[in-house]
Short mmCIF file of N, CA and C in Angstrom, two decimals:
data_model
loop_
_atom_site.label_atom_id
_atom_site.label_comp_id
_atom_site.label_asym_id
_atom_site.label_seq_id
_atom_site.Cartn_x
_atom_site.Cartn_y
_atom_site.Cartn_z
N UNK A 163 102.64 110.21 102.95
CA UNK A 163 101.67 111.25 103.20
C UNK A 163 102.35 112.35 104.01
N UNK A 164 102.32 113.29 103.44
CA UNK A 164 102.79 114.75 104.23
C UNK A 164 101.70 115.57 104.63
N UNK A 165 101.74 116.43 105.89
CA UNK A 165 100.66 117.70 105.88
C UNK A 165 101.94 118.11 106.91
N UNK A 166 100.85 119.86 106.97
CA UNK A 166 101.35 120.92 107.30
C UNK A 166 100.18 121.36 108.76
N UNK A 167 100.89 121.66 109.57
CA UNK A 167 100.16 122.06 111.18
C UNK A 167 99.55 121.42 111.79
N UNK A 168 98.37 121.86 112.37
CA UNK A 168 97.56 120.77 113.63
C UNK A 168 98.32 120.97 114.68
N UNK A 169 97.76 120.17 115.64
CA UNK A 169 98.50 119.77 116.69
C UNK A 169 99.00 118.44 116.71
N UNK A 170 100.19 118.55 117.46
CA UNK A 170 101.40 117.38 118.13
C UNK A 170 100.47 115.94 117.65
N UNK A 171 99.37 115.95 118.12
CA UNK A 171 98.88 114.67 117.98
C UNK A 171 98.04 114.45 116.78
N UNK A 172 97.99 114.89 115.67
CA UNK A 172 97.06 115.14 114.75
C UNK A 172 97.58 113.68 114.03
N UNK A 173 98.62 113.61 113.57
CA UNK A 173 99.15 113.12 112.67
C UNK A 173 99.29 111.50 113.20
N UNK A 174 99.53 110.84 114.35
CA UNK A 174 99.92 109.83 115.12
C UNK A 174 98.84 108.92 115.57
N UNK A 175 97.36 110.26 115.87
CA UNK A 175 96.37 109.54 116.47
C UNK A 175 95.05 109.64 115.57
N UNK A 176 94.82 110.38 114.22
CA UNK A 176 93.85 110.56 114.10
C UNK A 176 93.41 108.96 112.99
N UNK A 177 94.27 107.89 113.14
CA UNK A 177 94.06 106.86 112.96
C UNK A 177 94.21 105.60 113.70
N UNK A 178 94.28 106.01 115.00
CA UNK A 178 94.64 105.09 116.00
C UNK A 178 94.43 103.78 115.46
N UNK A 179 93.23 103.61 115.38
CA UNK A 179 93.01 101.72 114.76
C UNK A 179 94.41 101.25 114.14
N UNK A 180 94.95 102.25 113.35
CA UNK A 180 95.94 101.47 112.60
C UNK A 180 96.87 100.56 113.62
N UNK A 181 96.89 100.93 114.69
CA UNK A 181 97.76 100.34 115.59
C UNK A 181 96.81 98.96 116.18
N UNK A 182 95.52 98.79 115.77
CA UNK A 182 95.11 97.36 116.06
C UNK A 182 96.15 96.45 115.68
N UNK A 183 96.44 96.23 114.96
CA UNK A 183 97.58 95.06 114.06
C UNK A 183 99.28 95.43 114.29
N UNK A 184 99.70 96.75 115.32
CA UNK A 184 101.05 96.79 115.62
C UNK A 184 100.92 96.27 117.06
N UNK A 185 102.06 95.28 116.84
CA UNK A 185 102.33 94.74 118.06
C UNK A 185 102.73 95.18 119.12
N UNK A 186 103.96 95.93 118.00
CA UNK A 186 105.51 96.63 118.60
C UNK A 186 106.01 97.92 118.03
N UNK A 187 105.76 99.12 118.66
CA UNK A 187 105.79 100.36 118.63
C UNK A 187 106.81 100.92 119.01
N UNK A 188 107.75 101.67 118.78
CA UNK A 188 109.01 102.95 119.38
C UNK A 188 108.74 104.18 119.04
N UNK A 189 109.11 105.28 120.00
CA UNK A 189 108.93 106.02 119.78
C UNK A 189 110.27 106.66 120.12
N UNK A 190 111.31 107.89 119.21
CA UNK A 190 112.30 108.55 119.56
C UNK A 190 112.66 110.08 119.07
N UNK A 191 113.41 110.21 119.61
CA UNK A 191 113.41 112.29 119.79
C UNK A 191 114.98 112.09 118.84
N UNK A 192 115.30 112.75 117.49
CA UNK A 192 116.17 112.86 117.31
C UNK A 192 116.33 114.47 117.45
N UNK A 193 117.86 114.90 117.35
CA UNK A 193 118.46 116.19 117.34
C UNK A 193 118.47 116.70 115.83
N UNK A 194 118.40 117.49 115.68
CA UNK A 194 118.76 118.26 114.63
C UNK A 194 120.31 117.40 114.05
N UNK A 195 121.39 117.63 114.69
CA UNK A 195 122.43 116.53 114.01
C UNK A 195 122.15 115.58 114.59
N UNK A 196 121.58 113.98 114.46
CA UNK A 196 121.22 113.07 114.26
C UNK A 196 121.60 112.59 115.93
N UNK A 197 121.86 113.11 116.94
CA UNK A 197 121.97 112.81 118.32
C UNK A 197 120.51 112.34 119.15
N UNK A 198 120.16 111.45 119.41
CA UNK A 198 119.23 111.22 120.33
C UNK A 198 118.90 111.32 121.87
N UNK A 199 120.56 112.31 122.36
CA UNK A 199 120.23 112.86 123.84
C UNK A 199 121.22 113.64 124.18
N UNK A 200 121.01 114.78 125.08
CA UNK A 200 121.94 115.90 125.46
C UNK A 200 122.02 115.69 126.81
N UNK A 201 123.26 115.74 127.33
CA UNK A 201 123.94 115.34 128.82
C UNK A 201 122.94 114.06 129.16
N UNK A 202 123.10 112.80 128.27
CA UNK A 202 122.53 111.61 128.61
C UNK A 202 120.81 111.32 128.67
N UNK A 203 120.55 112.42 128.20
CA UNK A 203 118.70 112.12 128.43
C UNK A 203 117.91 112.62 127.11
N UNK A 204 116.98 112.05 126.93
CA UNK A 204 116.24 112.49 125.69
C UNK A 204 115.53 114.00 125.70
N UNK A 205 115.11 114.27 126.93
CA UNK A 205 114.16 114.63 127.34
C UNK A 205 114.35 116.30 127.04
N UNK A 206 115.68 116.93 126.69
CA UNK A 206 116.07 118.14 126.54
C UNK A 206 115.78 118.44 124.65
N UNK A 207 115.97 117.28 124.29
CA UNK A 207 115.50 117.75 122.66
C UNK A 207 114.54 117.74 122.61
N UNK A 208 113.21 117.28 123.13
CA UNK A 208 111.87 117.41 122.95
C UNK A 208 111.29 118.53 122.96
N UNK A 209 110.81 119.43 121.89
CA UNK A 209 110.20 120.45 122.29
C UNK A 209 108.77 120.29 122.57
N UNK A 210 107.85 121.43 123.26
CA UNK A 210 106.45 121.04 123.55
C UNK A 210 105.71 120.53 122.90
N UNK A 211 105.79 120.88 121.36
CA UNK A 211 105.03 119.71 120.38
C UNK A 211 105.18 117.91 120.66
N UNK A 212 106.38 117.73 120.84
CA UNK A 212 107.35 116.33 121.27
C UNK A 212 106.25 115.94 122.92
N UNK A 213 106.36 116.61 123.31
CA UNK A 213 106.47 116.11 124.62
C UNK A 213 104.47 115.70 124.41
N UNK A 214 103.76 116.41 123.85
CA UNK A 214 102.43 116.36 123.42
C UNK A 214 102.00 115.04 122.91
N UNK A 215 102.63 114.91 122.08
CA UNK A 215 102.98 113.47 120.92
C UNK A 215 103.23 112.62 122.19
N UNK A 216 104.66 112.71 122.84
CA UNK A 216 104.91 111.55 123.58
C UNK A 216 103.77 111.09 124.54
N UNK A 217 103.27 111.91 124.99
CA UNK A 217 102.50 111.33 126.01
C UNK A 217 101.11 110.77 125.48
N UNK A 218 100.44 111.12 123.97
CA UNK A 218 99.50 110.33 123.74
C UNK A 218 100.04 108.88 123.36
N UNK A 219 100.87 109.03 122.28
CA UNK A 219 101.54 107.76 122.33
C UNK A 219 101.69 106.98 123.41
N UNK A 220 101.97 107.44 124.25
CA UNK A 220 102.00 106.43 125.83
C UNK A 220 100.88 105.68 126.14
N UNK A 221 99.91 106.91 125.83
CA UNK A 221 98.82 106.54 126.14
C UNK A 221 97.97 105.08 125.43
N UNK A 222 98.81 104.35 124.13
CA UNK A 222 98.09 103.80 123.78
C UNK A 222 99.09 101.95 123.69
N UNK A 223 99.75 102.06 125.12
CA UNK A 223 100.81 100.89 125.11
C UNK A 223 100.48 100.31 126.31
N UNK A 224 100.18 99.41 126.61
CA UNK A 224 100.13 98.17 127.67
C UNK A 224 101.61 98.43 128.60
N UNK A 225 102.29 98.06 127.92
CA UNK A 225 104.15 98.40 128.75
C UNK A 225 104.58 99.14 127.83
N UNK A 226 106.07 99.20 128.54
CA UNK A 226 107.39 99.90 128.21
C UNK A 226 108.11 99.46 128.16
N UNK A 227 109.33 99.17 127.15
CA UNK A 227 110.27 98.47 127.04
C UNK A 227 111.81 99.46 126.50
N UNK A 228 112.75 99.54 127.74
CA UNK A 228 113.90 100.15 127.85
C UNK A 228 115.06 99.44 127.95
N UNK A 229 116.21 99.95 127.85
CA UNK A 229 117.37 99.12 128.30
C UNK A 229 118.01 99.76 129.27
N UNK A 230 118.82 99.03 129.85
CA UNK A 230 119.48 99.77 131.24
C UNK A 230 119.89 101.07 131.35
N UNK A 231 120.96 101.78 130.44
CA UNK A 231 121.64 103.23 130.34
C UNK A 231 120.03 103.93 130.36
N UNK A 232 118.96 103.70 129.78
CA UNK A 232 118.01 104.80 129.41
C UNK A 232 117.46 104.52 131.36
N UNK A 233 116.89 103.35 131.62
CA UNK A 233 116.23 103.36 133.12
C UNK A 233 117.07 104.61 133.92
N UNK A 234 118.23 104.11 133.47
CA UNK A 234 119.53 104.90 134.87
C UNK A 234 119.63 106.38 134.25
N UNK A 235 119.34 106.70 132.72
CA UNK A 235 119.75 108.15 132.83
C UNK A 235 118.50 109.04 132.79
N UNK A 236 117.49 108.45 132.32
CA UNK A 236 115.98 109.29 132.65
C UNK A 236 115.21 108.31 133.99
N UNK A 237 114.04 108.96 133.77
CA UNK A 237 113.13 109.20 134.57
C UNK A 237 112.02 107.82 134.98
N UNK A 238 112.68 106.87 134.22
CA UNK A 238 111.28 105.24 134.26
C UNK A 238 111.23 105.44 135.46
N UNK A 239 111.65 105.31 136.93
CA UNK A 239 111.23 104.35 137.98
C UNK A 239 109.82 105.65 138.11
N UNK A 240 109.56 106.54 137.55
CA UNK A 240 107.83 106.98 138.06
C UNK A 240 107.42 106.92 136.35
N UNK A 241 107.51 106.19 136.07
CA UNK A 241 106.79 105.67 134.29
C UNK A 241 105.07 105.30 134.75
N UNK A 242 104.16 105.53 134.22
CA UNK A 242 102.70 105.39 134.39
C UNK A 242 102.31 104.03 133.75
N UNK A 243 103.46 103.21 133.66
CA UNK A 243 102.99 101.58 132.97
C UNK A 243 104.06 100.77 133.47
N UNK A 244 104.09 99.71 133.33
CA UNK A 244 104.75 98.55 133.84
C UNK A 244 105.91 98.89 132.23
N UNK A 245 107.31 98.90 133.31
CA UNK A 245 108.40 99.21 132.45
C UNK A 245 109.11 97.70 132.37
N UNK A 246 109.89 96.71 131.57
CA UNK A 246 110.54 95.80 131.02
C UNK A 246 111.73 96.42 131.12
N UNK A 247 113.28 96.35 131.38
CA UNK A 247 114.06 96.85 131.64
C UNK A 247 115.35 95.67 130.98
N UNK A 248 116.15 95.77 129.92
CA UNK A 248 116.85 94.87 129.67
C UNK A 248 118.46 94.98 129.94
N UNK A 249 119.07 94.61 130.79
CA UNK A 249 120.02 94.77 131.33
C UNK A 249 121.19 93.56 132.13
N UNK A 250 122.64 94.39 132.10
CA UNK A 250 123.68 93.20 132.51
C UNK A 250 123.95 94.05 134.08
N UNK A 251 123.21 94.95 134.29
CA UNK A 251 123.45 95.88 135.68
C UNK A 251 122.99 94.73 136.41
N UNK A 252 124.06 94.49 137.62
CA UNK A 252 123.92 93.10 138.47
C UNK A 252 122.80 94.34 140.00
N UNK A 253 123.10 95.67 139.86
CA UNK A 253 122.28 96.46 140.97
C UNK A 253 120.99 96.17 140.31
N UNK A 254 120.42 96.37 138.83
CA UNK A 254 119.30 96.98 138.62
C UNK A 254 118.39 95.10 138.94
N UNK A 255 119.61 94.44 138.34
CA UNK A 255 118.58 92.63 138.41
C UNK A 255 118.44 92.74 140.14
N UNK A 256 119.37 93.10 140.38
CA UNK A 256 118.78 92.88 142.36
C UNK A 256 117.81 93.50 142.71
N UNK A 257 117.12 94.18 142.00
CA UNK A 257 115.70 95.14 142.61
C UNK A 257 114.59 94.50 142.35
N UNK A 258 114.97 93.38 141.21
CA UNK A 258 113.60 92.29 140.94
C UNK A 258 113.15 91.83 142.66
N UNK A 259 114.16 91.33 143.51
CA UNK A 259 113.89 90.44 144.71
C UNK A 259 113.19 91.82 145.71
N UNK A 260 113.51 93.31 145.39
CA UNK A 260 112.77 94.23 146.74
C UNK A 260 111.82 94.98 145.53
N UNK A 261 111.17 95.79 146.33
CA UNK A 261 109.99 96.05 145.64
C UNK A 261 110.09 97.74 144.74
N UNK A 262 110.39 97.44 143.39
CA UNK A 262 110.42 98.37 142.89
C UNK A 262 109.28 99.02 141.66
N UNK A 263 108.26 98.76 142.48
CA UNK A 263 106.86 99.24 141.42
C UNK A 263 106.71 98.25 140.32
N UNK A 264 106.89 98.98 138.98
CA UNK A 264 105.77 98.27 138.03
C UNK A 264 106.92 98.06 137.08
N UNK A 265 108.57 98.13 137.70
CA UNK A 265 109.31 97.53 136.72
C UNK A 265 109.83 96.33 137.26
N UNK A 266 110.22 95.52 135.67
CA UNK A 266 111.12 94.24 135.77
C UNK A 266 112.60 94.47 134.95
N UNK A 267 113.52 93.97 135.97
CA UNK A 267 114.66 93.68 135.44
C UNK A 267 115.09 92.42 134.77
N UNK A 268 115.26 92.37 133.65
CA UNK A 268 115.40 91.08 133.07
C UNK A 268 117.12 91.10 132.81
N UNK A 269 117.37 90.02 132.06
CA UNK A 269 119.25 90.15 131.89
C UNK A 269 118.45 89.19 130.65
N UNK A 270 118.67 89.99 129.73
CA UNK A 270 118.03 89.42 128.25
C UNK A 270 118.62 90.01 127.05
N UNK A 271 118.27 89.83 126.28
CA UNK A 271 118.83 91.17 124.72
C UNK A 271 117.60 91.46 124.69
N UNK A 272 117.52 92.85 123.61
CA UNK A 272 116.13 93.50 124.05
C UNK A 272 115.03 92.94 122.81
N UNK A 273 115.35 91.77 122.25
CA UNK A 273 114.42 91.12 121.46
C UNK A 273 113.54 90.09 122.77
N UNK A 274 114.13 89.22 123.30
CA UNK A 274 113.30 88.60 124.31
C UNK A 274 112.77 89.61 125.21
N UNK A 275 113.70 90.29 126.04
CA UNK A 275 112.11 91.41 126.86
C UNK A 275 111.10 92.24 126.21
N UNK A 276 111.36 92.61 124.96
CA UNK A 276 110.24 92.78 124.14
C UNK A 276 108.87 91.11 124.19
N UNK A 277 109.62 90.51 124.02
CA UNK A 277 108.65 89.19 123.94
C UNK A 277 108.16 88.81 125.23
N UNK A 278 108.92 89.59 125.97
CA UNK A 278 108.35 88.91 127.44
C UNK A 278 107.04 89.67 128.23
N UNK A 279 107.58 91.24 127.47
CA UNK A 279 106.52 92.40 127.60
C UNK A 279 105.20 92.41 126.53
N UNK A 280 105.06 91.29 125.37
CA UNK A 280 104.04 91.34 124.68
C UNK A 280 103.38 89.88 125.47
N UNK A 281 104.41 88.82 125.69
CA UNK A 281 103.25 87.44 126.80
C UNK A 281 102.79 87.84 128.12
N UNK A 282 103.25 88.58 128.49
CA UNK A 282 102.50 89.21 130.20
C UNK A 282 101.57 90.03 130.08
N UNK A 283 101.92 91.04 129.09
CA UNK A 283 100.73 92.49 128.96
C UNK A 283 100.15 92.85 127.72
N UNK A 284 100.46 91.85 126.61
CA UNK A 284 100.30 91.73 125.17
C UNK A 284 100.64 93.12 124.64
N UNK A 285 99.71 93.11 123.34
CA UNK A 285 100.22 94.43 122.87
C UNK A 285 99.52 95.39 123.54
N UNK A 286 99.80 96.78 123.06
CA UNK A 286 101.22 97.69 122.22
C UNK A 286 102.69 97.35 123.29
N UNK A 287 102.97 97.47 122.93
CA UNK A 287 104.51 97.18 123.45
C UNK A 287 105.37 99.06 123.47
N UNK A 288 105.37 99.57 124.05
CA UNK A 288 106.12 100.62 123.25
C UNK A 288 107.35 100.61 123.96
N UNK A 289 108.62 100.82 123.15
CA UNK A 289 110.04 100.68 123.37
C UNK A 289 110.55 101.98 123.11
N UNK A 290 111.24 102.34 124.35
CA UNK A 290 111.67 103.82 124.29
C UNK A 290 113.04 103.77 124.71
N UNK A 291 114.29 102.49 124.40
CA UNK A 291 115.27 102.49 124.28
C UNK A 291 115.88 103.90 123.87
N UNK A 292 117.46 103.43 124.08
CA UNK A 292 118.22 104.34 122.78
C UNK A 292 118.78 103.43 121.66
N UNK A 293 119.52 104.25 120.94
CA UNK A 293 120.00 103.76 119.75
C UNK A 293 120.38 102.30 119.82
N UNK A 294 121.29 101.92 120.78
CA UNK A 294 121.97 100.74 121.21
C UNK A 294 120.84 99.47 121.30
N UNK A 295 119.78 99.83 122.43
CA UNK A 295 118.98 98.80 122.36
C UNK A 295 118.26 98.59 120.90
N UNK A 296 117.82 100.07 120.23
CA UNK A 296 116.97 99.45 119.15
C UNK A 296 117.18 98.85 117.91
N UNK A 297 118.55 99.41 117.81
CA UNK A 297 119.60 98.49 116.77
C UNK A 297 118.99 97.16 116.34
N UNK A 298 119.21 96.09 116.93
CA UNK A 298 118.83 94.58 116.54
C UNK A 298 117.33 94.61 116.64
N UNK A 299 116.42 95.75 117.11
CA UNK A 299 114.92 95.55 117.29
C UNK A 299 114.53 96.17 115.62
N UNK A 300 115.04 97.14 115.09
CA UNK A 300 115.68 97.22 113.46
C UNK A 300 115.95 96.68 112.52
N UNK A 301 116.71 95.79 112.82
CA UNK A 301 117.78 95.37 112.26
C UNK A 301 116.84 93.76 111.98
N UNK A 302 116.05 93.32 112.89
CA UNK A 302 114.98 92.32 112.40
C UNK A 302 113.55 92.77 112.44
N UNK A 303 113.53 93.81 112.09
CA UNK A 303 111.78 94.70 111.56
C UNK A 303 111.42 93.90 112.52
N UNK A 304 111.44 93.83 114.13
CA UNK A 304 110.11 93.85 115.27
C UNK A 304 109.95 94.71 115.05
N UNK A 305 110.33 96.33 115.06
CA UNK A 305 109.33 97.32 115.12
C UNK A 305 108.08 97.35 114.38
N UNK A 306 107.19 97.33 114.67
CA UNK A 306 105.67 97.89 113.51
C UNK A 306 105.40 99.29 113.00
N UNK A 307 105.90 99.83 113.62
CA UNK A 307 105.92 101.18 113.43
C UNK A 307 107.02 102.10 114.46
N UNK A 308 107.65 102.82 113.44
CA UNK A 308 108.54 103.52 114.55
C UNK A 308 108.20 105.28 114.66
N UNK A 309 107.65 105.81 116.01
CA UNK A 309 107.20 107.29 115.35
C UNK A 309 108.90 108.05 115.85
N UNK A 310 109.20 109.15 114.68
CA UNK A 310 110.38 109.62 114.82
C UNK A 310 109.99 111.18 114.92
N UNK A 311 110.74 111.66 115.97
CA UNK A 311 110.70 113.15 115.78
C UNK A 311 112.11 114.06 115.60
N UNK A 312 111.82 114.86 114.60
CA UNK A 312 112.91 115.49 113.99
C UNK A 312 113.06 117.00 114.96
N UNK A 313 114.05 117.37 115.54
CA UNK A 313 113.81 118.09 117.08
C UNK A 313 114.72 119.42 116.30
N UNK A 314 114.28 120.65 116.71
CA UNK A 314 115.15 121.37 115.94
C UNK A 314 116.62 121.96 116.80
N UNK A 315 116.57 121.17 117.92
CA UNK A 315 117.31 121.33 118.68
C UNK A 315 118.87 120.16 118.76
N UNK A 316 120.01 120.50 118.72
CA UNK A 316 121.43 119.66 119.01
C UNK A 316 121.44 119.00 119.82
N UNK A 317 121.97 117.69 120.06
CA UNK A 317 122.18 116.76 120.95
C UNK A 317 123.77 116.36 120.95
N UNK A 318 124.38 115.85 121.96
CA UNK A 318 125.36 115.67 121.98
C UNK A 318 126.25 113.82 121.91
N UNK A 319 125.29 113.23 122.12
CA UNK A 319 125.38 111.60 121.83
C UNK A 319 124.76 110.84 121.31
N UNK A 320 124.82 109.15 121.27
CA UNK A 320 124.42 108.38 121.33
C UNK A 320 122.80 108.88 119.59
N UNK A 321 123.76 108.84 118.48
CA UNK A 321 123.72 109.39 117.33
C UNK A 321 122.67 107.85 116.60
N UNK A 322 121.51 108.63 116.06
CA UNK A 322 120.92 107.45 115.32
C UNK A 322 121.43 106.90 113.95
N UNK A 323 121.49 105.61 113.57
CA UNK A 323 121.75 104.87 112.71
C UNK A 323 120.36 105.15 111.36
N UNK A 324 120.86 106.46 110.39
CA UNK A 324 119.81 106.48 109.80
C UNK A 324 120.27 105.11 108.83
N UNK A 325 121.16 104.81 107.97
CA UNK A 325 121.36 103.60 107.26
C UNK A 325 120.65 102.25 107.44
N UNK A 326 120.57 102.34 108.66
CA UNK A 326 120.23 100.99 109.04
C UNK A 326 118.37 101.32 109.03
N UNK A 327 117.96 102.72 109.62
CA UNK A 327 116.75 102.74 108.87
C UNK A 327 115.71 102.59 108.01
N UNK A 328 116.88 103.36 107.01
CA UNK A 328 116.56 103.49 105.37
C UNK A 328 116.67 101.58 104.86
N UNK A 329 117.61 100.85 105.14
CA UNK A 329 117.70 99.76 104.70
C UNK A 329 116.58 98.84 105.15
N UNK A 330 115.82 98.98 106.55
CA UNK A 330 114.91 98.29 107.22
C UNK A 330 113.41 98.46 106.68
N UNK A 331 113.06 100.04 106.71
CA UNK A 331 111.92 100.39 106.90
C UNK A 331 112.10 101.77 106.01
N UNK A 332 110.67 101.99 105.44
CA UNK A 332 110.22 103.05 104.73
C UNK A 332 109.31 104.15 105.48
N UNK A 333 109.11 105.15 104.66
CA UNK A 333 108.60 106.35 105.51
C UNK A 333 107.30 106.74 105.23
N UNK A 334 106.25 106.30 106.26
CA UNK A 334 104.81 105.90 105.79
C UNK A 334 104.15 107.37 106.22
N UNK A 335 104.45 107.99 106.99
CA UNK A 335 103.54 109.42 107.15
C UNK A 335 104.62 110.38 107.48
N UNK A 336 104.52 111.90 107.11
CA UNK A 336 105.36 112.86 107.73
C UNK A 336 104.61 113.87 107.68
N UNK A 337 104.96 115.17 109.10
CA UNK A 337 103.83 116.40 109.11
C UNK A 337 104.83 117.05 109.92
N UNK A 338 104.74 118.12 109.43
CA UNK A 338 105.80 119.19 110.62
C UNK A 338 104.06 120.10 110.84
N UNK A 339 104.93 119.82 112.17
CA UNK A 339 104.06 121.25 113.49
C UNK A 339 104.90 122.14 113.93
N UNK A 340 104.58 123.15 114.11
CA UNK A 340 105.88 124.44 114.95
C UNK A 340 107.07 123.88 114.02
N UNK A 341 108.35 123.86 114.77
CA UNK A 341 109.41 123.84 113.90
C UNK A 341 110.27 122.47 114.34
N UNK A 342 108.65 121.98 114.46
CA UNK A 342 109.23 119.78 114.84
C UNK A 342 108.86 119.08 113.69
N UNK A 343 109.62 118.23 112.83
CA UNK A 343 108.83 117.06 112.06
C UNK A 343 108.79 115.75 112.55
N UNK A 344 107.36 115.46 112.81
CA UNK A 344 107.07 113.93 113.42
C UNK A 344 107.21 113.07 112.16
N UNK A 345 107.65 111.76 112.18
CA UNK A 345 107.78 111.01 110.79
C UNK A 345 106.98 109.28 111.72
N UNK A 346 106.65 108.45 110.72
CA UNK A 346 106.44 107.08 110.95
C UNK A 346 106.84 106.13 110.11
N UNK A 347 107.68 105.73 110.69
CA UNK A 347 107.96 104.36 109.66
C UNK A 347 107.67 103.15 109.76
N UNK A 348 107.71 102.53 108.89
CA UNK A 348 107.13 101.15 108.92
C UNK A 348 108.07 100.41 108.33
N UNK A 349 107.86 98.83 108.33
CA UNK A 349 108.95 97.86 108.08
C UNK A 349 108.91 97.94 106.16
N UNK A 350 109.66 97.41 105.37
CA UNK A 350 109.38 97.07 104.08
C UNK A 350 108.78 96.01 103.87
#
């Protein structure tokens, strides 16, 4: 399904229910060349349409599920949900014992803290890794839906694996707003 305009959230929410039956949700900002972050953070390819989208989407997840490089190069420790954090950082596991809000440091692969973030807070789960963590979350269709945004803006790293996409999951809705295309995919 394709359309043309609306707003940021037209396309993502005007069926919310559909997400009764997704467990496990991602959401990611690609670049114009296939980069998912500029000087280490997502947050510069997002244009205001993006950032619109992201935050209803937020709005409809129990937790958050990241991996270490994303905690340390954006913004989680003030995240508005209990963040899951999957990591070999021996600093970030030491913050489990002092008090660091509404995240957990686990030392897991990011298939079990996904599982650990759907038995504590059930679903939606939403995982806002990068490329690295979502790889194997891909690569065995946990995702239920992945919403993708096509950013008309360059990024400089950490480059998405469309192959491994295309081989996983098919492309169940697409709508460009302003000069962003939001896409959703789903498993095959």
């Amino acid at each position: 399904m394709s359309r043309r305009g609306g707003s940021a959230s037209t396309m993502a929410f005007r069926d919310t229910h559909a997400l009764a039956h997704e467990r496990v949700v991602a959401n990611m900002v690609i670049g114009s060349n296939g980069a998912t972050s500029l000087h280490q953070d997502s947050a510069p390819l997002s244009p205001p349409a993006d950032r619109e989208r992201f935050h209803a989407i937020r709005g409809l997840a129990t937790s958050l599920v990241v991996g270490g490089k994303t905690y340390r190069c954006e913004h989680y420790s003030k995240a508005p949900l209990p963040v899951f954090v999957a990591t070999r950082d021996a600093q970030l596991l030491s913050r489990n014992q002092a008090s660091s809000g509404q995240s957990r440091f686990i030392e897991a692969v990011p298939l079990d803290v996904v599982t650990k973030a759907l038995d504590e807070l059930g679903p939606v789960v939403l995982v806002e890794g990068g490329m690295n963590f979502l790889r194997p979350l891909l690569l065995e269709s946990t995702i239920d839906r992945l919403f993708l945004t096509r950013s008309p803006i360059s990024g400089d790293g950490d480059f998405f694996d469309f192959s491994l996409l295309h081989r996983n999951y098919h492309l169940d809705r697409s709508e460009d707003v302003a000069d962003v295309t939001f896409e959703e995919w789903i498993p095959n």
